[in-house]
Coordinates of C-alpha atoms in Angstrom, one line a residue:
Chain A
M1 CA -19.1 -21.0 55.8
T2 CA -22.4 -22.2 56.2
D3 CA -23.2 -18.9 57.4
S4 CA -22.0 -17.4 54.0
L5 CA -23.9 -20.0 52.1
A6 CA -26.8 -19.0 54.2
M7 CA -26.6 -15.1 52.7
L8 CA -26.5 -16.9 49.1
P9 CA -30.1 -17.4 48.6
L10 CA -30.2 -13.1 49.0
L11 CA -27.4 -12.4 46.5
L12 CA -28.9 -14.8 44.2
E13 CA -32.1 -12.3 44.4
G14 CA -30.2 -9.9 43.3
L15 CA -28.4 -11.7 40.4
R16 CA -31.8 -12.6 39.2
L17 CA -32.3 -8.6 38.9
T18 CA -28.7 -7.9 37.6
L19 CA -29.4 -10.7 34.6
Q20 CA -33.0 -9.2 34.1
I21 CA -31.7 -5.7 33.5
T22 CA -28.6 -7.4 31.4
V23 CA -30.8 -9.5 28.9
L24 CA -33.3 -6.6 28.6
A25 CA -30.8 -4.1 28.0
A26 CA -29.0 -6.3 25.5
V27 CA -31.7 -6.9 23.5
L28 CA -32.8 -3.1 23.3
A29 CA -28.9 -2.6 22.8
L30 CA -28.8 -4.7 19.7
V31 CA -32.2 -3.3 17.9
L32 CA -30.1 0.0 18.5
A33 CA -26.9 -0.9 17.4
I34 CA -28.1 -2.4 14.1
V35 CA -30.2 0.5 13.3
A36 CA -27.7 3.1 14.3
G37 CA -25.0 1.5 12.7
L38 CA -26.9 0.9 9.3
A39 CA -28.1 4.3 9.6
R40 CA -24.7 5.7 10.0
S41 CA -23.3 4.2 7.0
Y42 CA -26.4 3.9 4.4
A43 CA -29.6 6.5 5.6
P44 CA -30.2 9.6 4.1
R45 CA -28.0 12.4 5.6
P46 CA -30.2 13.6 8.4
L47 CA -30.8 10.2 9.5
A48 CA -27.2 9.5 9.6
W49 CA -26.5 12.4 11.3
L50 CA -29.1 11.5 13.8
A51 CA -27.4 8.2 14.5
A52 CA -24.0 9.5 14.4
T53 CA -25.1 12.0 17.4
Y54 CA -26.9 9.8 19.3
V55 CA -23.5 7.2 19.2
E56 CA -21.3 10.1 20.0
I57 CA -23.6 11.4 23.0
F58 CA -23.7 7.7 24.7
R59 CA -20.2 7.0 24.5
G60 CA -18.8 10.2 24.9
T61 CA -20.5 10.5 28.7
S62 CA -20.3 8.5 31.5
A63 CA -23.0 5.9 32.1
L64 CA -23.3 6.7 35.7
I65 CA -24.3 10.2 34.9
Q66 CA -26.7 8.9 32.1
L67 CA -28.2 7.1 34.8
F68 CA -28.4 9.9 37.2
W69 CA -29.8 12.0 34.4
F70 CA -32.7 9.9 33.0
F71 CA -33.6 9.0 37.2
F72 CA -33.4 12.5 38.9
A73 CA -33.4 15.2 36.3
L74 CA -36.0 13.6 33.6
P75 CA -38.5 13.7 36.9
L76 CA -38.0 17.6 37.0
L77 CA -39.0 17.9 33.2
G78 CA -42.0 16.0 33.7
V79 CA -40.9 12.4 32.6
E80 CA -40.8 9.6 35.3
L81 CA -39.8 6.1 34.0
G82 CA -39.3 4.6 37.3
A83 CA -35.9 2.6 38.5
F84 CA -35.8 -0.4 36.5
V85 CA -37.4 1.0 33.0
T86 CA -34.5 3.5 33.2
A87 CA -31.7 1.1 34.5
V88 CA -33.0 -0.8 30.9
L89 CA -33.2 2.2 28.6
V90 CA -30.0 3.7 29.9
L91 CA -27.8 0.5 29.6
G92 CA -29.7 -0.3 26.5
L93 CA -28.8 3.1 24.8
N94 CA -25.4 3.3 26.4
S95 CA -24.6 -0.6 24.9
G96 CA -26.2 0.5 21.8
A97 CA -24.0 3.3 21.2
Y98 CA -20.8 1.1 21.1
G99 CA -22.6 -1.4 19.3
A100 CA -23.3 0.8 16.3
E101 CA -19.6 1.1 15.9
V102 CA -19.5 -2.7 16.0
V103 CA -22.1 -3.2 13.3
R104 CA -20.5 -0.1 11.5
G105 CA -17.1 -1.4 11.1
A106 CA -17.9 -5.0 10.6
I107 CA -20.1 -3.9 7.3
G108 CA -17.3 -1.6 6.1
A109 CA -15.2 -4.5 6.5
V110 CA -16.8 -6.8 4.1
P111 CA -14.9 -6.9 0.6
R112 CA -16.0 -4.8 -1.8
G113 CA -16.1 -7.7 -4.2
Q114 CA -18.9 -9.3 -2.4
W115 CA -21.2 -6.1 -3.0
E116 CA -20.2 -6.2 -6.5
A117 CA -20.9 -9.9 -6.9
A118 CA -24.3 -9.4 -5.5
T119 CA -25.1 -6.3 -7.6
S120 CA -24.0 -8.2 -10.5
L121 CA -26.6 -10.9 -10.4
G122 CA -29.3 -8.1 -9.9
Y123 CA -29.4 -7.3 -6.2
G124 CA -30.3 -3.8 -4.9
R125 CA -28.2 -2.1 -2.1
L126 CA -30.7 -3.5 0.1
G127 CA -31.0 -6.6 -1.0
A128 CA -27.1 -7.3 -1.3
L129 CA -27.0 -6.1 2.4
R130 CA -29.8 -8.1 3.6
R131 CA -28.7 -11.4 1.9
V132 CA -24.7 -11.1 1.1
V133 CA -23.1 -8.4 3.2
F134 CA -24.8 -8.4 6.5
P135 CA -24.7 -12.3 7.1
Q136 CA -20.9 -12.2 6.8
A137 CA -20.5 -9.0 8.7
A138 CA -22.7 -10.6 11.7
L139 CA -20.1 -13.5 12.0
A140 CA -17.4 -10.9 12.2
M141 CA -19.7 -8.9 14.9
V142 CA -19.9 -11.9 17.6
P143 CA -16.8 -11.4 19.2
P144 CA -16.8 -7.5 19.9
A145 CA -20.3 -8.4 20.7
G146 CA -19.3 -10.9 23.1
N147 CA -16.9 -8.2 25.0
L148 CA -19.8 -5.4 24.9
A149 CA -22.5 -8.0 26.5
I150 CA -20.1 -8.6 29.4
E151 CA -19.3 -5.0 29.9
L152 CA -23.2 -4.4 30.0
L153 CA -23.3 -7.4 32.8
K154 CA -20.4 -5.5 34.7
N155 CA -22.3 -1.9 34.2
T156 CA -25.5 -2.9 35.6
A157 CA -23.7 -2.5 38.9
L158 CA -24.1 1.0 38.6
V159 CA -28.3 0.5 38.9
S160 CA -27.5 -0.1 42.6
M161 CA -27.0 3.9 42.6
I162 CA -30.8 4.3 41.6
T163 CA -32.4 2.5 44.3
L164 CA -32.5 -0.8 42.6
S165 CA -31.8 -4.1 44.7
D166 CA -29.5 -5.7 42.1
L167 CA -26.4 -8.0 43.1
T168 CA -24.3 -5.0 44.0
F169 CA -26.6 -3.5 45.9
R170 CA -27.6 -6.5 48.2
A171 CA -24.0 -7.0 48.6
Q172 CA -23.8 -3.8 50.2
I173 CA -26.6 -4.4 52.6
L174 CA -25.3 -7.7 53.7
R175 CA -22.2 -6.1 54.4
A176 CA -23.5 -3.3 56.7
E177 CA -25.7 -5.8 58.6
T178 CA -23.0 -9.0 58.7
L179 CA -19.7 -6.6 58.6
R180 CA -18.5 -9.9 56.5
T181 CA -16.8 -7.9 54.0
V182 CA -14.5 -10.3 52.4
E183 CA -16.6 -13.6 52.4
I184 CA -19.6 -11.1 50.8
F185 CA -17.4 -9.4 48.0
I186 CA -16.0 -13.0 47.1
L187 CA -19.2 -14.5 46.6
V188 CA -20.4 -11.1 44.6
L189 CA -17.0 -11.6 42.5
V190 CA -17.5 -15.4 41.6
L191 CA -21.2 -14.5 40.6
Y192 CA -20.2 -12.0 38.2
Y193 CA -17.6 -14.3 36.9
L194 CA -20.1 -17.3 36.3
A195 CA -22.4 -14.9 34.6
A196 CA -19.8 -13.7 32.5
R197 CA -18.5 -16.8 31.8
F198 CA -22.1 -18.0 30.5
I199 CA -22.2 -15.2 28.1
T200 CA -18.8 -16.1 26.6
H201 CA -19.9 -19.4 26.3
G202 CA -23.2 -18.4 24.5
M203 CA -21.3 -16.2 22.1
G204 CA -18.5 -18.8 21.4
R205 CA -21.9 -21.1 20.3
L206 CA -23.0 -18.5 18.3
E207 CA -19.8 -17.9 16.3
R208 CA -19.3 -21.6 15.4
H209 CA -22.8 -21.8 14.3
L210 CA -22.4 -18.6 11.8
A211 CA -18.9 -20.2 11.0
R212 CA -20.1 -23.2 9.9
G213 CA -18.6 -24.3 6.6
R214 CA -16.2 -21.3 6.9
D215 CA -12.5 -22.1 7.1
H216 CA -11.5 -18.8 8.5
G217 CA -13.0 -15.7 10.7
G218 CA -15.9 -13.2 9.8
L219 CA -14.9 -12.1 6.2
A220 CA -14.5 -13.2 2.8
P221 CA -10.9 -13.3 1.5
Chain B
M1 CA -26.7 -7.7 -36.9
S2 CA -27.8 -6.3 -33.6
L3 CA -25.7 -4.9 -31.0
A4 CA -25.0 -6.5 -27.5
L5 CA -22.9 -3.9 -26.7
A6 CA -21.6 -0.4 -27.9
F7 CA -19.1 1.9 -26.4
R8 CA -19.3 5.3 -28.2
D9 CA -16.5 8.0 -27.7
V10 CA -16.6 7.0 -24.4
G11 CA -14.2 8.8 -21.5
K12 CA -13.6 8.2 -18.2
R13 CA -11.0 9.0 -15.2
F14 CA -10.3 7.9 -11.6
G15 CA -9.5 11.4 -10.6
E16 CA -6.3 12.9 -12.7
T17 CA -5.9 9.4 -14.5
R18 CA -7.7 8.9 -17.6
V19 CA -8.6 5.2 -17.8
L20 CA -10.7 5.5 -21.0
E21 CA -10.3 8.0 -23.6
A22 CA -12.2 8.5 -26.8
F23 CA -12.9 4.7 -26.3
D24 CA -15.5 3.0 -29.2
L25 CA -16.3 -0.6 -29.5
E26 CA -19.3 -2.3 -31.0
V27 CA -19.9 -6.0 -29.9
P28 CA -22.4 -7.7 -32.3
S29 CA -25.0 -10.4 -30.4
G30 CA -23.4 -13.8 -30.0
E31 CA -19.5 -12.9 -31.0
K32 CA -16.8 -13.7 -28.6
L33 CA -14.5 -11.0 -28.3
A34 CA -11.0 -10.8 -26.8
I35 CA -9.9 -7.6 -25.0
I36 CA -6.1 -8.1 -24.3
G37 CA -3.6 -5.5 -23.2
P38 CA -1.1 -4.2 -20.5
S39 CA -2.4 -3.8 -16.8
G40 CA -3.6 -0.4 -16.6
S41 CA -4.7 -0.4 -20.0
G42 CA -8.4 -0.1 -19.1
K43 CA -9.7 -3.3 -20.2
S44 CA -11.1 -4.2 -16.8
T45 CA -12.6 -0.9 -16.7
V46 CA -14.7 -1.6 -20.1
L47 CA -16.1 -4.6 -18.2
R48 CA -17.3 -2.9 -15.2
I49 CA -18.8 -0.1 -17.3
A50 CA -20.8 -2.8 -19.2
M51 CA -22.0 -4.2 -15.7
A52 CA -23.1 -0.7 -14.5
L53 CA -20.6 -1.1 -11.4
E54 CA -19.0 2.0 -12.7
G55 CA -20.3 5.2 -14.5
I56 CA -18.6 7.2 -17.1
D57 CA -17.6 10.9 -17.6
T58 CA -18.2 11.7 -21.3
G59 CA -20.1 9.7 -24.4
R60 CA -22.3 7.0 -24.3
V61 CA -22.9 3.1 -23.5
E62 CA -25.2 0.8 -25.3
L63 CA -26.4 -2.3 -23.7
M64 CA -28.7 -4.6 -25.4
G65 CA -29.7 -2.0 -27.5
E66 CA -30.6 0.4 -24.3
T67 CA -28.7 3.1 -23.4
L68 CA -27.2 2.2 -19.9
W69 CA -24.8 5.4 -19.6
E70 CA -24.9 8.9 -21.3
G71 CA -22.0 11.1 -19.7
T72 CA -22.1 11.8 -16.3
R73 CA -25.9 11.0 -16.2
R74 CA -26.5 8.3 -13.8
P75 CA -30.3 6.2 -14.1
P76 CA -32.0 5.6 -11.6
E77 CA -31.3 2.8 -9.3
R78 CA -34.4 0.4 -10.3
E79 CA -33.5 1.3 -13.9
L80 CA -29.8 0.3 -13.3
R81 CA -30.7 -3.1 -12.0
R82 CA -33.4 -3.6 -14.8
L83 CA -30.5 -3.3 -17.0
R84 CA -28.1 -5.5 -15.4
L85 CA -29.9 -8.3 -15.6
Q86 CA -28.9 -8.1 -19.4
A87 CA -25.1 -8.9 -18.2
G88 CA -23.3 -11.1 -16.1
M89 CA -19.8 -11.0 -14.7
V90 CA -17.3 -13.5 -13.4
F91 CA -14.5 -12.0 -11.3
Q92 CA -10.6 -12.2 -11.1
H93 CA -11.2 -13.4 -7.3
F94 CA -14.3 -15.3 -7.9
N95 CA -16.3 -13.4 -5.1
L96 CA -18.3 -16.6 -4.0
F97 CA -20.5 -16.0 -1.2
P98 CA -18.7 -17.7 1.5
H99 CA -21.8 -18.1 4.0
M100 CA -23.7 -20.4 1.2
S101 CA -23.2 -23.7 0.2
V102 CA -22.1 -23.8 -3.6
L103 CA -25.9 -24.9 -4.7
E104 CA -27.6 -21.9 -2.9
N105 CA -24.7 -19.3 -4.4
I106 CA -26.1 -20.7 -8.0
W107 CA -30.0 -20.8 -6.9
R108 CA -30.2 -17.8 -4.6
A109 CA -30.3 -14.7 -6.7
P110 CA -32.4 -16.5 -9.4
V111 CA -35.0 -16.7 -6.5
D112 CA -34.3 -13.4 -4.9
V113 CA -33.9 -11.6 -8.0
A114 CA -35.9 -13.2 -11.0
G115 CA -38.3 -14.5 -8.7
I116 CA -38.1 -18.0 -9.7
G117 CA -39.5 -20.8 -7.3
R118 CA -36.9 -22.2 -5.1
E119 CA -37.2 -26.1 -6.5
E120 CA -36.9 -24.8 -10.1
A121 CA -33.9 -22.5 -9.2
E122 CA -32.3 -25.8 -7.2
T123 CA -32.8 -27.9 -9.9
R124 CA -31.1 -25.4 -12.8
A125 CA -28.4 -25.1 -10.4
R126 CA -27.8 -28.7 -10.3
E127 CA -27.7 -28.8 -14.2
L128 CA -25.2 -25.7 -14.1
L129 CA -23.0 -27.3 -11.9
S130 CA -22.9 -30.4 -13.8
R131 CA -22.1 -28.6 -16.7
V132 CA -19.3 -27.2 -15.3
G133 CA -18.3 -30.5 -13.7
L134 CA -18.9 -30.3 -10.3
A135 CA -22.0 -31.9 -9.9
E136 CA -20.6 -33.6 -6.8
R137 CA -19.9 -30.5 -4.8
A138 CA -23.3 -29.2 -4.5
E139 CA -23.5 -28.9 -0.6
A140 CA -20.0 -28.3 -0.2
M141 CA -19.2 -24.6 1.0
P142 CA -16.8 -22.3 -1.0
D143 CA -14.1 -22.4 1.3
Q144 CA -13.8 -26.4 0.8
L145 CA -13.2 -25.8 -2.8
S146 CA -10.1 -25.4 -5.0
G147 CA -9.5 -21.7 -6.7
G148 CA -10.4 -23.5 -10.1
Q149 CA -13.5 -25.1 -8.6
K150 CA -14.5 -21.8 -7.0
Q151 CA -14.2 -20.2 -10.3
R152 CA -16.4 -22.6 -12.5
V153 CA -19.2 -22.6 -9.7
A154 CA -18.7 -18.5 -10.0
I155 CA -19.4 -18.9 -14.0
A156 CA -22.1 -21.1 -12.8
R157 CA -23.6 -18.6 -10.6
A158 CA -23.3 -16.0 -13.2
L159 CA -24.9 -18.1 -16.0
A160 CA -28.0 -19.2 -13.6
M161 CA -29.6 -15.5 -14.3
R162 CA -29.3 -16.1 -18.0
P163 CA -28.0 -13.2 -19.1
P164 CA -27.4 -12.8 -22.6
V165 CA -24.0 -11.1 -22.3
M166 CA -21.2 -12.5 -20.1
L167 CA -18.3 -10.9 -19.1
F168 CA -15.3 -12.3 -17.9
D169 CA -12.7 -10.3 -16.2
E170 CA -9.4 -12.0 -15.8
V171 CA -10.8 -15.0 -14.4
T172 CA -7.8 -17.3 -14.6
S173 CA -5.2 -14.7 -13.2
A174 CA -5.8 -15.5 -9.8
L175 CA -4.9 -19.3 -10.2
D176 CA -2.3 -21.8 -9.7
P177 CA -1.3 -22.9 -13.4
E178 CA -2.4 -26.3 -12.8
M179 CA -6.1 -25.2 -12.5
V180 CA -6.2 -22.7 -15.1
G181 CA -6.9 -25.7 -17.7
E182 CA -10.3 -26.6 -16.0
V183 CA -11.8 -23.0 -16.1
L184 CA -10.5 -22.6 -19.7
G185 CA -12.3 -25.8 -20.5
V186 CA -15.6 -24.3 -19.3
L187 CA -15.2 -21.3 -21.2
R188 CA -14.4 -23.3 -24.3
D189 CA -17.7 -25.5 -23.8
L190 CA -19.7 -22.2 -23.2
A191 CA -18.4 -20.8 -26.4
D192 CA -19.0 -23.9 -28.5
Q193 CA -22.2 -23.8 -27.5
G194 CA -23.0 -20.3 -28.6
G195 CA -25.9 -17.8 -28.4
I196 CA -24.6 -15.8 -25.4
T197 CA -22.5 -12.8 -26.3
M198 CA -19.0 -13.2 -24.7
L199 CA -16.7 -10.4 -23.6
L200 CA -13.2 -12.1 -22.1
V201 CA -10.5 -9.8 -20.7
T202 CA -7.3 -12.3 -20.5
H203 CA -3.8 -12.8 -20.7
E204 CA -4.1 -16.2 -22.0
M205 CA -3.2 -15.5 -25.7
Q206 CA -3.2 -18.9 -26.9
F207 CA -6.7 -19.3 -25.6
A208 CA -7.8 -15.9 -26.8
A209 CA -6.7 -16.8 -30.1
E210 CA -8.5 -20.5 -30.2
I211 CA -12.0 -19.4 -29.2
A212 CA -12.3 -15.6 -29.8
D213 CA -14.0 -14.6 -33.0
R214 CA -12.1 -11.0 -32.8
V215 CA -9.8 -9.7 -30.7
V216 CA -8.9 -6.0 -29.2
F217 CA -6.1 -4.6 -28.1
M218 CA -6.1 -1.7 -25.5
D219 CA -3.3 0.8 -24.4
G220 CA -3.7 3.7 -22.9
G221 CA -7.6 3.5 -22.5
R222 CA -8.0 3.2 -26.3
V223 CA -8.3 0.2 -29.0
V224 CA -5.1 0.1 -30.7
E225 CA -5.6 -2.7 -32.9
D226 CA -8.9 -4.6 -33.6
G227 CA -9.3 -7.8 -36.0
P228 CA -9.4 -11.3 -36.2
P229 CA -7.1 -13.3 -33.8
S230 CA -5.0 -14.5 -36.6
Q231 CA -4.0 -10.6 -36.7
V232 CA -3.9 -9.2 -33.5
I233 CA -2.3 -12.1 -32.1
G234 CA -0.7 -13.8 -34.9
A235 CA 0.5 -11.0 -37.1
P236 CA -0.3 -7.7 -35.6
V237 CA 0.3 -4.6 -37.8
E238 CA 0.7 -2.1 -34.9
P239 CA 4.2 -1.4 -32.9
R240 CA 2.7 -1.4 -29.7
T241 CA 0.5 -4.7 -30.2
R242 CA 3.6 -6.3 -31.3
A243 CA 5.8 -5.1 -27.9
F244 CA 3.3 -6.2 -26.0
L245 CA 2.9 -9.2 -27.4
A246 CA 7.1 -10.1 -27.3
S247 CA 7.0 -9.1 -23.6
V248 CA 4.2 -11.8 -22.9
L249 CA 5.6 -14.6 -25.0
R250 CA 8.8 -13.9 -23.3
G251 CA 7.3 -14.3 -20.1
A252 CA 5.7 -17.4 -21.3
D253 CA 9.2 -18.8 -22.3
V254 CA 10.5 -18.4 -18.8
R255 CA 7.4 -20.1 -17.4
A256 CA 7.9 -22.8 -19.5
D257 CA 11.5 -23.2 -18.7

């Protein structure tokens, strides 16, 4: 048992990279999700179409192949991003595509009466969206966004396939050196699980913060 | 006397359904007009067109002396926003902003839309809350209020923009019976105070008879009968008005049992 704990520092080094990629990709995904989600519903035709194309491409293809394409194929076209940037970019784009649908769905689910009340008070479309509709939709977005963040965390295991020493990669190395497969992967599972719990906890706090004073879920009755 | 609102030969359809047909209505400034009629008669649509939430297909609508709608032409968004400041609306289902406190529901639009300072807007919001009898609920969230209280806040919210024309769309229809009185009380105060043009779509015949200067009975997208409450509600001439009032009063009797 002491021996297996001796492996922990190495795995924690890997976890640090895993978390770095998760956080940076999540920030990128959040921005992309909001921009693409709003563009699909409210932007002029060409922009809406561009957003829809982005969402369909990144939802419709495998994240692993997307990583491979950006890491192995793009350099052949003269664009070299490096493994870390590729990981953040691809996972952010992938997660953002799912997130865009969450944003679009949540905004579409805000009752029409909220738009009408804001409009009748003199707000334009943008003002009504910013002040009235989006804050309500944001609350409805939190639970599915939490799911996506956990998906993203687990998807980071794929970056071990493009030379990055994340948690999964380090587990493979340790396994090859020590052959203590059972213990190593139990440790790895626990570490991923704890990281996911942390996300769930954070999302729960965010939801309670956004829902203060409200006696039911995300949307107006 | 100048007109607050004028509908001239207005036609409006939703798909195949004709909602308004050759609809004419003039509302002088300061008048309290009640619009009654069976559901589907187009009365809510009249308010929604006046609030510029819906356009029209034919005819012309003027709000405070300016053309709001003319045929299918849609004014640019900026123009619509300017014209919408001439009217305020209270909805059947309140539509309070659930993520804002009661007070913020009232001061937010004056600050964002009318550019009034936050402090002044809050002071005015508190005054309005007192007027609707809810001064002590300023910090509450809408979900903590009863239906009647919500509707009183919604009235204060619309008044905060100081529109010359106020539109009330069946504002007591979604309320439990015991809460109807408190909302009608606020409307009565508003009517007594004068100065504001009020259009009320309502099923409360007795209330309409009491506070309205004039009552319009609508059916099938047209004005069928138009006159003082003593005539339209008290002694209707048109058979359709009589039939409608008879059915409404029967309902009231049943409720009284």
